[in-house]
Amino acid sequence: MIVDLKTEILPAGQAAVAAAARTLGSGGLVAFPTETVYGLGADAAHAEAITRLYQAKGRPAFNPLISHVGDLAAAQRIAQFNATALALAEAFWPGPLTLVLPKTPRCPVADLATAGLDTVAVRVPAHPVARDILRTFGGAVVAPSANLSGHVSPTTAAHVQSDLAGRIDLIVDGGPVQVGVESTIVGCFDAPMLLRPGGVPRDAIERVLGRALMKPPEDPEADNGQPLAPGMLASHYAPRTPVRLNAVSLEPGEALLAFGPAALAGINGAAAVMNLSERRDLTEAATNLFGYLRALDEKRADAIAVMPIPDDGLGEAINDRLRRAAVPQT
Ligand code: TXA
Ligand code: MG
């Protein structure tokens, strides 16, 4: 059951960081900015806090969480790094990359946070506020995106508030985030595997590794019944309004999520128009994606029509999130 908590909102700064560390230390739930999206943090070693976190988000407990730490040394107390993992950590940490690795024998992360897997997802975020909180708190912090499960990820404190007010203890407001899509997740298995496209583009990772990333198996239970990417549910990141992809013209009553010059047939009858990036810049489009989806969702249009977006660079992560947003919800 969700208790009706009083959710405090503090502007980022010393007082907020101290309050965040204190709240985490006593098993509370704190939303804070990372460079990708806002995260909902709990002490990774505190099983009860993690139970509350799953409840607050309405998240299924089979979907494990990412442990956030301050640096590589802290990550190595949790996870066993092979050569691939070390190369990737060196190249991209701090930053929007999550590595899935075998747990260390004395891994302090609660089993509940890893959904009983023998692997753990770990990342060192780059956002200064996230880093201050991790340094002051001292331990690992599990942090899924700070939205209700299945909903669009939050890129501002106001998004967090609209999903989670009354369900969590504290929101640290550090302004809008930079990257706008979640971290890229790489499974550092015998052959490194792209489990989720995200803020670090695939080609940057492949350049460091000198090889192509594997695709996860089609059957999500392929690895002896252990899901490799358990969180990749088909419908996710979803606004309430239906989403129509690859729109080349607009139907009456539809809202438009544009990319590049938007001269579509029917645009004059649009319920609303927002442009991810008029100059076709995929970095700018990623930053705007979730906020614009939330804003268009408020227009109560018949559908949100989305113009085609190229699949290179950050486009792979953008198109992944849009495909999930377009899966009809049950
Ligand atoms: O950018 C991000 O990664 C954000 C910010 C807050 O850091 N966090 C985030 O967390 O996106 P979340 O919970 O929304 O997504 C975590 C993903 C899920 O798809 C989950 O299934 C996957 O990581 N995951 C966690 N542990 C895993 C494991 N041991 N093996 C495979 N996938 C794992
Ligand atoms: Mg999420």
mmCIF file of C-alpha atoms and ligand atoms in Angstrom:
data_model
loop_
_atom_site.group_PDB
_atom_site.id
_atom_site.type_symbol
_atom_site.label_atom_id
_atom_site.label_comp_id
_atom_site.label_asym_id
_atom_site.label_seq_id
_atom_site.Cartn_x
_atom_site.Cartn_y
_atom_site.Cartn_z
ATOM 1 C CA MET A 1 0.000 0.000 0.000
ATOM 2 C CA ILE A 2 1.254 3.495 -0.786
ATOM 3 C CA VAL A 3 1.313 5.801 2.217
ATOM 4 C CA ASP A 4 0.422 9.392 1.429
ATOM 5 C CA LEU A 5 3.830 10.945 2.052
ATOM 6 C CA LYS A 6 4.618 14.613 2.152
ATOM 7 C CA THR A 7 7.004 15.033 -0.788
ATOM 8 C CA GLU A 8 9.518 17.794 -0.133
ATOM 9 C CA ILE A 9 10.986 19.639 -3.147
ATOM 10 C CA LEU A 10 14.366 21.336 -2.703
ATOM 11 C CA PRO A 11 16.439 23.294 -5.242
ATOM 12 C CA ALA A 12 19.816 21.630 -5.883
ATOM 13 C CA GLY A 13 22.505 22.895 -3.508
ATOM 14 C CA GLN A 14 24.302 21.927 -0.309
ATOM 15 C CA ALA A 15 21.165 21.708 1.815
ATOM 16 C CA ALA A 16 19.410 19.513 -0.741
ATOM 17 C CA VAL A 17 22.410 17.199 -1.068
ATOM 18 C CA ALA A 18 22.631 16.816 2.720
ATOM 19 C CA ALA A 19 18.889 16.143 2.962
ATOM 20 C CA ALA A 20 19.111 13.611 0.132
ATOM 21 C CA ALA A 21 21.956 11.695 1.800
ATOM 22 C CA ARG A 22 20.126 11.737 5.150
ATOM 23 C CA THR A 23 16.880 10.513 3.581
ATOM 24 C CA LEU A 24 18.639 7.721 1.663
ATOM 25 C CA GLY A 25 20.429 6.728 4.886
ATOM 26 C CA SER A 26 17.160 6.248 6.700
ATOM 27 C CA GLY A 27 15.626 4.108 3.944
ATOM 28 C CA GLY A 28 13.734 6.909 2.191
ATOM 29 C CA LEU A 29 13.135 7.616 -1.499
ATOM 30 C CA VAL A 30 14.799 10.584 -3.206
ATOM 31 C CA ALA A 31 14.365 11.740 -6.808
ATOM 32 C CA PHE A 32 17.416 13.522 -8.213
ATOM 33 C CA PRO A 33 18.713 14.656 -11.616
ATOM 34 C CA THR A 34 21.173 12.589 -13.624
ATOM 35 C CA GLU A 35 22.471 13.658 -17.031
ATOM 36 C CA THR A 36 20.055 11.217 -18.737
ATOM 37 C CA VAL A 37 16.728 11.451 -16.873
ATOM 38 C CA TYR A 38 15.668 12.013 -13.249
ATOM 39 C CA GLY A 39 16.247 8.915 -11.103
ATOM 40 C CA LEU A 40 14.343 7.688 -8.053
ATOM 41 C CA GLY A 41 17.036 6.717 -5.564
ATOM 42 C CA ALA A 42 17.087 4.278 -2.652
ATOM 43 C CA ASP A 43 19.935 2.752 -0.632
ATOM 44 C CA ALA A 44 20.991 -0.260 -2.736
ATOM 45 C CA ALA A 45 21.756 -2.300 0.387
ATOM 46 C CA HIS A 46 18.425 -1.597 2.113
ATOM 47 C CA ALA A 47 15.846 -4.247 1.144
ATOM 48 C CA GLU A 48 12.927 -2.453 2.771
ATOM 49 C CA ALA A 49 13.702 0.814 0.983
ATOM 50 C CA ILE A 50 13.816 -1.077 -2.307
ATOM 51 C CA THR A 51 10.443 -2.673 -1.610
ATOM 52 C CA ARG A 52 9.054 0.819 -1.083
ATOM 53 C CA LEU A 53 10.704 1.981 -4.303
ATOM 54 C CA TYR A 54 9.048 -0.768 -6.377
ATOM 55 C CA GLN A 55 5.713 0.109 -4.751
ATOM 56 C CA ALA A 56 6.072 3.851 -5.332
ATOM 57 C CA LYS A 57 6.687 3.303 -9.054
ATOM 58 C CA GLY A 58 4.215 0.433 -9.401
ATOM 59 C CA ARG A 59 7.134 -1.472 -10.942
ATOM 60 C CA PRO A 60 7.068 -5.263 -11.329
ATOM 61 C CA ALA A 61 9.672 -6.812 -8.993
ATOM 62 C CA PHE A 62 11.120 -8.987 -11.785
ATOM 63 C CA ASN A 63 12.558 -5.840 -13.382
ATOM 64 C CA PRO A 64 15.960 -5.183 -11.742
ATOM 65 C CA LEU A 65 17.483 -1.791 -10.963
ATOM 66 C CA ILE A 66 20.703 0.019 -11.868
ATOM 67 C CA SER A 67 23.156 0.652 -8.997
ATOM 68 C CA HIS A 68 24.692 4.125 -9.192
ATOM 69 C CA VAL A 69 28.124 4.719 -7.676
ATOM 70 C CA GLY A 70 30.669 7.538 -7.570
ATOM 71 C CA ASP A 71 33.618 5.931 -9.352
ATOM 72 C CA LEU A 72 35.163 2.796 -10.807
ATOM 73 C CA ALA A 73 36.599 1.664 -7.447
ATOM 74 C CA ALA A 74 33.115 1.724 -5.921
ATOM 75 C CA ALA A 75 31.739 -0.121 -8.971
ATOM 76 C CA GLN A 76 34.372 -2.841 -8.493
ATOM 77 C CA ARG A 77 33.123 -3.518 -4.965
ATOM 78 C CA ILE A 78 29.776 -4.472 -6.523
ATOM 79 C CA ALA A 79 30.653 -6.030 -9.875
ATOM 80 C CA GLN A 80 33.436 -8.083 -11.464
ATOM 81 C CA PHE A 81 35.023 -6.265 -14.396
ATOM 82 C CA ASN A 82 36.480 -8.093 -17.388
ATOM 83 C CA ALA A 83 38.699 -6.375 -19.975
ATOM 84 C CA THR A 84 35.673 -5.225 -22.016
ATOM 85 C CA ALA A 85 34.058 -3.663 -18.990
ATOM 86 C CA LEU A 86 37.251 -1.880 -17.964
ATOM 87 C CA ALA A 87 37.721 -0.451 -21.445
ATOM 88 C CA LEU A 88 34.142 0.831 -21.535
ATOM 89 C CA ALA A 89 34.298 2.278 -18.006
ATOM 90 C CA GLU A 90 37.527 4.040 -18.899
ATOM 91 C CA ALA A 91 36.072 5.501 -22.090
ATOM 92 C CA PHE A 92 32.586 6.523 -20.929
ATOM 93 C CA TRP A 93 32.460 6.991 -17.129
ATOM 94 C CA PRO A 94 31.249 9.202 -15.678
ATOM 95 C CA GLY A 95 28.473 9.235 -18.261
ATOM 96 C CA PRO A 96 25.340 7.663 -19.733
ATOM 97 C CA LEU A 97 26.560 4.053 -19.932
ATOM 98 C CA THR A 98 25.390 1.144 -17.743
ATOM 99 C CA LEU A 99 27.343 -2.115 -17.588
ATOM 100 C CA VAL A 100 25.758 -5.463 -16.690
ATOM 101 C CA LEU A 101 28.376 -7.620 -14.944
ATOM 102 C CA PRO A 102 28.636 -10.587 -12.585
ATOM 103 C CA LYS A 103 28.135 -9.615 -8.941
ATOM 104 C CA THR A 104 31.145 -9.777 -6.618
ATOM 105 C CA PRO A 105 30.976 -12.522 -3.959
ATOM 106 C CA ARG A 106 30.193 -9.957 -1.233
ATOM 107 C CA CYS A 107 28.106 -7.615 -3.370
ATOM 108 C CA PRO A 108 26.206 -5.351 -0.948
ATOM 109 C CA VAL A 109 23.321 -4.737 -3.377
ATOM 110 C CA ALA A 110 20.107 -6.314 -2.055
ATOM 111 C CA ASP A 111 18.862 -9.358 -4.025
ATOM 112 C CA LEU A 112 15.561 -7.595 -4.523
ATOM 113 C CA ALA A 113 17.311 -4.870 -6.560
ATOM 114 C CA THR A 114 18.829 -7.409 -8.959
ATOM 115 C CA ALA A 115 15.627 -9.469 -9.190
ATOM 116 C CA GLY A 116 17.573 -12.528 -8.042
ATOM 117 C CA LEU A 117 19.998 -12.472 -11.035
ATOM 118 C CA ASP A 118 23.733 -13.183 -10.500
ATOM 119 C CA THR A 119 24.476 -10.054 -12.520
ATOM 120 C CA VAL A 120 24.198 -6.419 -11.493
ATOM 121 C CA ALA A 121 23.752 -3.281 -13.590
ATOM 122 C CA VAL A 122 26.092 -0.477 -12.547
ATOM 123 C CA ARG A 123 26.736 3.064 -13.688
ATOM 124 C CA VAL A 124 28.702 6.170 -12.695
ATOM 125 C CA PRO A 125 26.534 9.181 -13.571
ATOM 126 C CA ALA A 126 28.071 12.459 -14.751
ATOM 127 C CA HIS A 127 25.542 14.961 -13.368
ATOM 128 C CA PRO A 128 27.187 17.095 -10.642
ATOM 129 C CA VAL A 129 24.131 16.876 -8.351
ATOM 130 C CA ALA A 130 23.983 13.075 -8.673
ATOM 131 C CA ARG A 131 27.710 12.901 -7.986
ATOM 132 C CA ASP A 132 27.434 15.127 -4.887
ATOM 133 C CA ILE A 133 24.618 12.976 -3.514
ATOM 134 C CA LEU A 134 26.551 9.741 -4.144
ATOM 135 C CA ARG A 135 29.699 11.148 -2.547
ATOM 136 C CA THR A 136 27.858 12.428 0.532
ATOM 137 C CA PHE A 137 25.771 9.277 0.969
ATOM 138 C CA GLY A 138 28.783 7.009 0.472
ATOM 139 C CA GLY A 139 27.065 3.787 -0.651
ATOM 140 C CA ALA A 140 25.523 2.551 -3.887
ATOM 141 C CA VAL A 141 22.139 4.020 -4.834
ATOM 142 C CA VAL A 142 19.669 2.119 -6.988
ATOM 143 C CA ALA A 143 17.773 4.507 -9.233
ATOM 144 C CA PRO A 144 15.224 3.665 -11.893
ATOM 145 C CA SER A 145 13.778 6.551 -13.850
ATOM 146 C CA ALA A 146 11.574 8.607 -11.494
ATOM 147 C CA ASN A 147 8.242 7.978 -13.248
ATOM 148 C CA LEU A 148 5.309 5.657 -12.678
ATOM 149 C CA SER A 149 6.165 2.290 -14.240
ATOM 150 C CA GLY A 150 5.387 2.239 -17.966
ATOM 151 C CA HIS A 151 4.999 6.017 -18.191
ATOM 152 C CA VAL A 152 7.265 8.496 -20.004
ATOM 153 C CA SER A 153 10.614 9.081 -18.205
ATOM 154 C CA PRO A 154 11.028 12.450 -16.413
ATOM 155 C CA THR A 155 13.418 15.098 -17.696
ATOM 156 C CA THR A 156 12.389 17.833 -15.219
ATOM 157 C CA ALA A 157 11.524 17.920 -11.509
ATOM 158 C CA ALA A 158 7.960 18.910 -12.478
ATOM 159 C CA HIS A 159 7.588 15.633 -14.411
ATOM 160 C CA VAL A 160 8.690 13.729 -11.296
ATOM 161 C CA GLN A 161 6.250 15.673 -9.173
ATOM 162 C CA SER A 162 3.330 14.958 -11.479
ATOM 163 C CA ASP A 163 3.994 11.187 -11.348
ATOM 164 C CA LEU A 164 5.265 10.630 -7.809
ATOM 165 C CA ALA A 165 4.107 13.418 -5.436
ATOM 166 C CA GLY A 166 2.772 11.758 -2.277
ATOM 167 C CA ARG A 167 4.688 8.557 -2.994
ATOM 168 C CA ILE A 168 8.296 9.611 -2.276
ATOM 169 C CA ASP A 169 10.112 11.653 0.383
ATOM 170 C CA LEU A 170 12.160 14.207 -1.536
ATOM 171 C CA ILE A 171 12.699 15.666 -5.009
ATOM 172 C CA VAL A 172 15.965 17.511 -5.672
ATOM 173 C CA ASP A 173 15.331 20.013 -8.485
ATOM 174 C CA GLY A 174 18.444 20.475 -10.613
ATOM 175 C CA GLY A 175 16.650 21.881 -13.670
ATOM 176 C CA PRO A 176 16.092 20.096 -16.991
ATOM 177 C CA VAL A 177 18.472 17.247 -17.850
ATOM 178 C CA GLN A 178 20.963 17.316 -20.726
ATOM 179 C CA VAL A 179 20.862 13.958 -22.521
ATOM 180 C CA GLY A 180 17.149 13.220 -22.324
ATOM 181 C CA VAL A 181 17.181 9.450 -22.964
ATOM 182 C CA GLU A 182 18.314 6.809 -20.472
ATOM 183 C CA SER A 183 21.780 5.288 -20.347
ATOM 184 C CA THR A 184 22.925 2.753 -22.918
ATOM 185 C CA ILE A 185 23.058 -0.712 -21.298
ATOM 186 C CA VAL A 186 25.810 -3.114 -22.373
ATOM 187 C CA GLY A 187 25.961 -6.685 -21.082
ATOM 188 C CA CYS A 188 29.656 -7.520 -20.726
ATOM 189 C CA PHE A 189 29.175 -11.218 -21.430
ATOM 190 C CA ASP A 190 31.571 -13.406 -23.501
ATOM 191 C CA ALA A 191 30.457 -11.296 -26.421
ATOM 192 C CA PRO A 192 29.381 -7.778 -25.389
ATOM 193 C CA MET A 193 25.678 -7.200 -26.041
ATOM 194 C CA LEU A 194 23.630 -4.029 -26.507
ATOM 195 C CA LEU A 195 20.749 -4.564 -24.030
ATOM 196 C CA ARG A 196 19.274 -1.060 -24.413
ATOM 197 C CA PRO A 197 20.271 1.735 -26.804
ATOM 198 C CA GLY A 198 20.679 5.028 -24.942
ATOM 199 C CA GLY A 199 22.737 8.133 -24.315
ATOM 200 C CA VAL A 200 26.022 6.730 -25.646
ATOM 201 C CA PRO A 201 25.536 5.872 -29.342
ATOM 202 C CA ARG A 202 26.309 2.309 -30.454
ATOM 203 C CA ASP A 203 29.084 3.363 -32.862
ATOM 204 C CA ALA A 204 31.047 5.133 -30.101
ATOM 205 C CA ILE A 205 31.011 1.909 -28.060
ATOM 206 C CA GLU A 206 31.886 -0.287 -31.037
ATOM 207 C CA ARG A 207 34.823 1.977 -31.846
ATOM 208 C CA VAL A 208 36.268 1.453 -28.349
ATOM 209 C CA LEU A 209 35.673 -2.316 -28.469
ATOM 210 C CA GLY A 210 36.859 -2.747 -32.039
ATOM 211 C CA ARG A 211 33.921 -5.090 -32.668
ATOM 212 C CA ALA A 212 30.174 -5.042 -33.213
ATOM 213 C CA LEU A 213 27.814 -5.293 -30.248
ATOM 214 C CA MET A 214 25.624 -8.411 -30.245
ATOM 215 C CA LYS A 215 21.844 -8.180 -30.374
ATOM 216 C CA PRO A 216 19.938 -9.646 -27.408
ATOM 217 C CA PRO A 217 18.185 -12.927 -28.303
ATOM 218 C CA GLU A 218 14.636 -12.577 -29.650
ATOM 219 C CA ASP A 219 13.356 -14.888 -26.929
ATOM 220 C CA PRO A 220 13.824 -12.854 -23.745
ATOM 221 C CA GLU A 221 14.107 -16.048 -21.651
ATOM 222 C CA ALA A 222 16.834 -17.499 -23.866
ATOM 223 C CA ASP A 223 19.653 -17.690 -21.326
ATOM 224 C CA ASN A 224 18.490 -20.681 -19.252
ATOM 225 C CA GLY A 225 15.320 -18.894 -18.295
ATOM 226 C CA GLN A 226 17.284 -15.892 -16.994
ATOM 227 C CA PRO A 227 16.082 -12.828 -18.866
ATOM 228 C CA LEU A 228 19.070 -10.948 -20.278
ATOM 229 C CA ALA A 229 17.245 -7.659 -20.517
ATOM 230 C CA PRO A 230 14.309 -8.174 -18.184
ATOM 231 C CA GLY A 231 13.125 -4.588 -18.287
ATOM 232 C CA MET A 232 12.631 -4.391 -22.002
ATOM 233 C CA LEU A 233 8.860 -4.782 -21.858
ATOM 234 C CA ALA A 234 7.223 -4.091 -25.194
ATOM 235 C CA SER A 235 4.998 -1.257 -23.999
ATOM 236 C CA HIS A 236 6.930 1.347 -22.057
ATOM 237 C CA TYR A 237 7.647 5.067 -22.105
ATOM 238 C CA ALA A 238 4.030 5.381 -23.097
ATOM 239 C CA PRO A 239 1.827 8.470 -23.110
ATOM 240 C CA ARG A 240 -1.926 7.859 -22.744
ATOM 241 C CA THR A 241 -2.591 9.181 -26.257
ATOM 242 C CA PRO A 242 -1.992 6.616 -29.039
ATOM 243 C CA VAL A 243 1.273 7.172 -30.910
ATOM 244 C CA ARG A 244 1.540 6.766 -34.719
ATOM 245 C CA LEU A 245 5.056 6.422 -36.129
ATOM 246 C CA ASN A 246 6.622 7.439 -39.463
ATOM 247 C CA ALA A 247 3.860 9.912 -40.264
ATOM 248 C CA VAL A 248 4.184 11.526 -43.703
ATOM 249 C CA SER A 249 0.850 13.342 -43.471
ATOM 250 C CA LEU A 250 -1.471 14.383 -40.653
ATOM 251 C CA GLU A 251 -5.074 13.257 -40.002
ATOM 252 C CA PRO A 252 -7.571 15.803 -38.602
ATOM 253 C CA GLY A 253 -7.456 15.797 -34.788
ATOM 254 C CA GLU A 254 -3.890 14.503 -34.564
ATOM 255 C CA ALA A 255 -1.010 16.266 -32.803
ATOM 256 C CA LEU A 256 2.369 16.311 -34.537
ATOM 257 C CA LEU A 257 5.782 15.480 -33.107
ATOM 258 C CA ALA A 258 7.960 16.824 -35.898
ATOM 259 C CA PHE A 259 11.620 16.364 -36.779
ATOM 260 C CA GLY A 260 13.267 18.704 -39.259
ATOM 261 C CA PRO A 261 11.324 21.006 -41.591
ATOM 262 C CA ALA A 262 7.660 20.092 -41.074
ATOM 263 C CA ALA A 263 5.704 20.687 -44.267
ATOM 264 C CA LEU A 264 3.287 17.743 -44.050
ATOM 265 C CA ALA A 265 -0.085 17.554 -45.705
ATOM 266 C CA GLY A 266 -2.727 18.276 -43.070
ATOM 267 C CA ILE A 267 -0.454 20.230 -40.701
ATOM 268 C CA ASN A 268 -2.825 23.223 -40.679
ATOM 269 C CA GLY A 269 -5.454 21.112 -38.903
ATOM 270 C CA ALA A 270 -3.016 19.847 -36.248
ATOM 271 C CA ALA A 271 -4.238 19.774 -32.628
ATOM 272 C CA ALA A 272 -0.694 20.838 -31.674
ATOM 273 C CA VAL A 273 2.787 20.788 -33.186
ATOM 274 C CA MET A 274 6.128 20.400 -31.400
ATOM 275 C CA ASN A 275 9.422 20.031 -33.231
ATOM 276 C CA LEU A 276 12.120 17.795 -31.691
ATOM 277 C CA SER A 277 14.759 19.569 -33.766
ATOM 278 C CA GLU A 278 14.094 21.835 -36.704
ATOM 279 C CA ARG A 279 17.764 21.571 -37.718
ATOM 280 C CA ARG A 280 17.639 17.738 -37.593
ATOM 281 C CA ASP A 281 20.066 17.528 -34.669
ATOM 282 C CA LEU A 282 19.603 14.142 -32.944
ATOM 283 C CA THR A 283 21.227 15.311 -29.690
ATOM 284 C CA GLU A 284 18.729 18.150 -29.439
ATOM 285 C CA ALA A 285 15.905 15.754 -30.367
ATOM 286 C CA ALA A 286 16.876 13.324 -27.558
ATOM 287 C CA THR A 287 16.907 16.155 -25.011
ATOM 288 C CA ASN A 288 13.400 17.221 -26.065
ATOM 289 C CA LEU A 289 11.827 13.781 -26.609
ATOM 290 C CA PHE A 290 10.197 12.877 -23.284
ATOM 291 C CA GLY A 291 9.158 16.432 -22.369
ATOM 292 C CA TYR A 292 7.457 16.912 -25.734
ATOM 293 C CA LEU A 293 5.687 13.544 -25.485
ATOM 294 C CA ARG A 294 4.337 14.578 -22.075
ATOM 295 C CA ALA A 295 3.283 18.010 -23.374
ATOM 296 C CA LEU A 296 1.506 16.592 -26.444
ATOM 297 C CA ASP A 297 -0.175 13.977 -24.245
ATOM 298 C CA GLU A 298 -1.877 16.870 -22.393
ATOM 299 C CA LYS A 299 -3.518 18.110 -25.624
ATOM 300 C CA ARG A 300 -5.969 15.193 -25.641
ATOM 301 C CA ALA A 301 -5.497 14.743 -29.380
ATOM 302 C CA ASP A 302 -6.801 11.613 -31.173
ATOM 303 C CA ALA A 303 -3.199 10.513 -31.687
ATOM 304 C CA ILE A 304 0.362 11.780 -31.606
ATOM 305 C CA ALA A 305 1.791 11.420 -35.131
ATOM 306 C CA VAL A 306 5.595 11.240 -35.229
ATOM 307 C CA MET A 307 7.685 12.091 -38.288
ATOM 308 C CA PRO A 308 10.402 9.607 -39.349
ATOM 309 C CA ILE A 309 13.693 9.959 -37.466
ATOM 310 C CA PRO A 310 17.008 8.601 -38.793
ATOM 311 C CA ASP A 311 18.374 5.588 -36.895
ATOM 312 C CA ASP A 312 22.003 6.668 -36.604
ATOM 313 C CA GLY A 313 23.742 8.040 -33.473
ATOM 314 C CA LEU A 314 21.213 8.894 -30.759
ATOM 315 C CA GLY A 315 18.459 8.138 -33.283
ATOM 316 C CA GLU A 316 18.644 4.452 -32.348
ATOM 317 C CA ALA A 317 17.677 5.231 -28.727
ATOM 318 C CA ILE A 318 15.028 7.766 -29.809
ATOM 319 C CA ASN A 319 13.411 5.276 -32.204
ATOM 320 C CA ASP A 320 13.572 2.506 -29.564
ATOM 321 C CA ARG A 321 11.637 4.682 -27.074
ATOM 322 C CA LEU A 322 9.150 5.799 -29.750
ATOM 323 C CA ARG A 323 8.453 2.193 -30.827
ATOM 324 C CA ARG A 324 7.694 1.277 -27.203
ATOM 325 C CA ALA A 325 5.511 4.372 -26.818
ATOM 326 C CA ALA A 326 3.546 3.245 -29.891
ATOM 327 C CA VAL A 327 2.732 -0.272 -28.639
ATOM 328 C CA PRO A 328 -1.003 -0.313 -27.811
ATOM 329 C CA GLN A 329 -1.454 -0.408 -24.015
ATOM 330 C CA THR A 330 -3.500 -3.162 -22.445
HETATM 331 O O1 TXA B 1 19.806 6.590 -17.500
HETATM 332 C C1 TXA B 1 19.440 5.671 -16.746
HETATM 333 O O2 TXA B 1 19.895 4.533 -16.819
HETATM 334 C C2 TXA B 1 18.393 6.013 -15.695
HETATM 335 C C3 TXA B 1 19.006 6.998 -14.708
HETATM 336 C C4 TXA B 1 18.107 7.319 -13.552
HETATM 337 O O3 TXA B 1 20.243 6.500 -14.254
HETATM 338 N N1 TXA B 1 17.900 4.850 -15.040
HETATM 339 C C5 TXA B 1 17.107 3.942 -15.683
HETATM 340 O O4 TXA B 1 16.662 2.900 -14.874
HETATM 341 O O5 TXA B 1 16.782 4.039 -16.839
HETATM 342 P P1 TXA B 1 15.430 1.977 -15.270
HETATM 343 O O6 TXA B 1 15.155 1.196 -14.028
HETATM 344 O O7 TXA B 1 14.314 2.779 -15.807
HETATM 345 O O8 TXA B 1 16.018 1.000 -16.312
HETATM 346 C C6 TXA B 1 16.968 0.014 -15.922
HETATM 347 C C7 TXA B 1 17.082 -1.050 -16.953
HETATM 348 C C8 TXA B 1 15.877 -1.959 -17.009
HETATM 349 O O9 TXA B 1 15.568 -2.188 -18.358
HETATM 350 C C9 TXA B 1 16.388 -3.226 -16.323
HETATM 351 O O10 TXA B 1 15.727 -4.380 -16.748
HETATM 352 C C10 TXA B 1 17.838 -3.232 -16.745
HETATM 353 O O11 TXA B 1 18.211 -1.886 -16.609
HETATM 354 N N2 TXA B 1 18.655 -4.045 -15.819
HETATM 355 C C11 TXA B 1 18.938 -3.816 -14.522
HETATM 356 N N3 TXA B 1 19.682 -4.804 -14.006
HETATM 357 C C12 TXA B 1 19.904 -5.691 -14.992
HETATM 358 C C13 TXA B 1 20.600 -6.932 -15.092
HETATM 359 N N4 TXA B 1 21.240 -7.464 -14.055
HETATM 360 N N5 TXA B 1 20.602 -7.549 -16.298
HETATM 361 C C14 TXA B 1 19.987 -7.017 -17.373
HETATM 362 N N6 TXA B 1 19.291 -5.846 -17.340
HETATM 363 C C15 TXA B 1 19.249 -5.198 -16.173
HETATM 364 MG MG MG B 2 12.545 3.525 -16.681
#
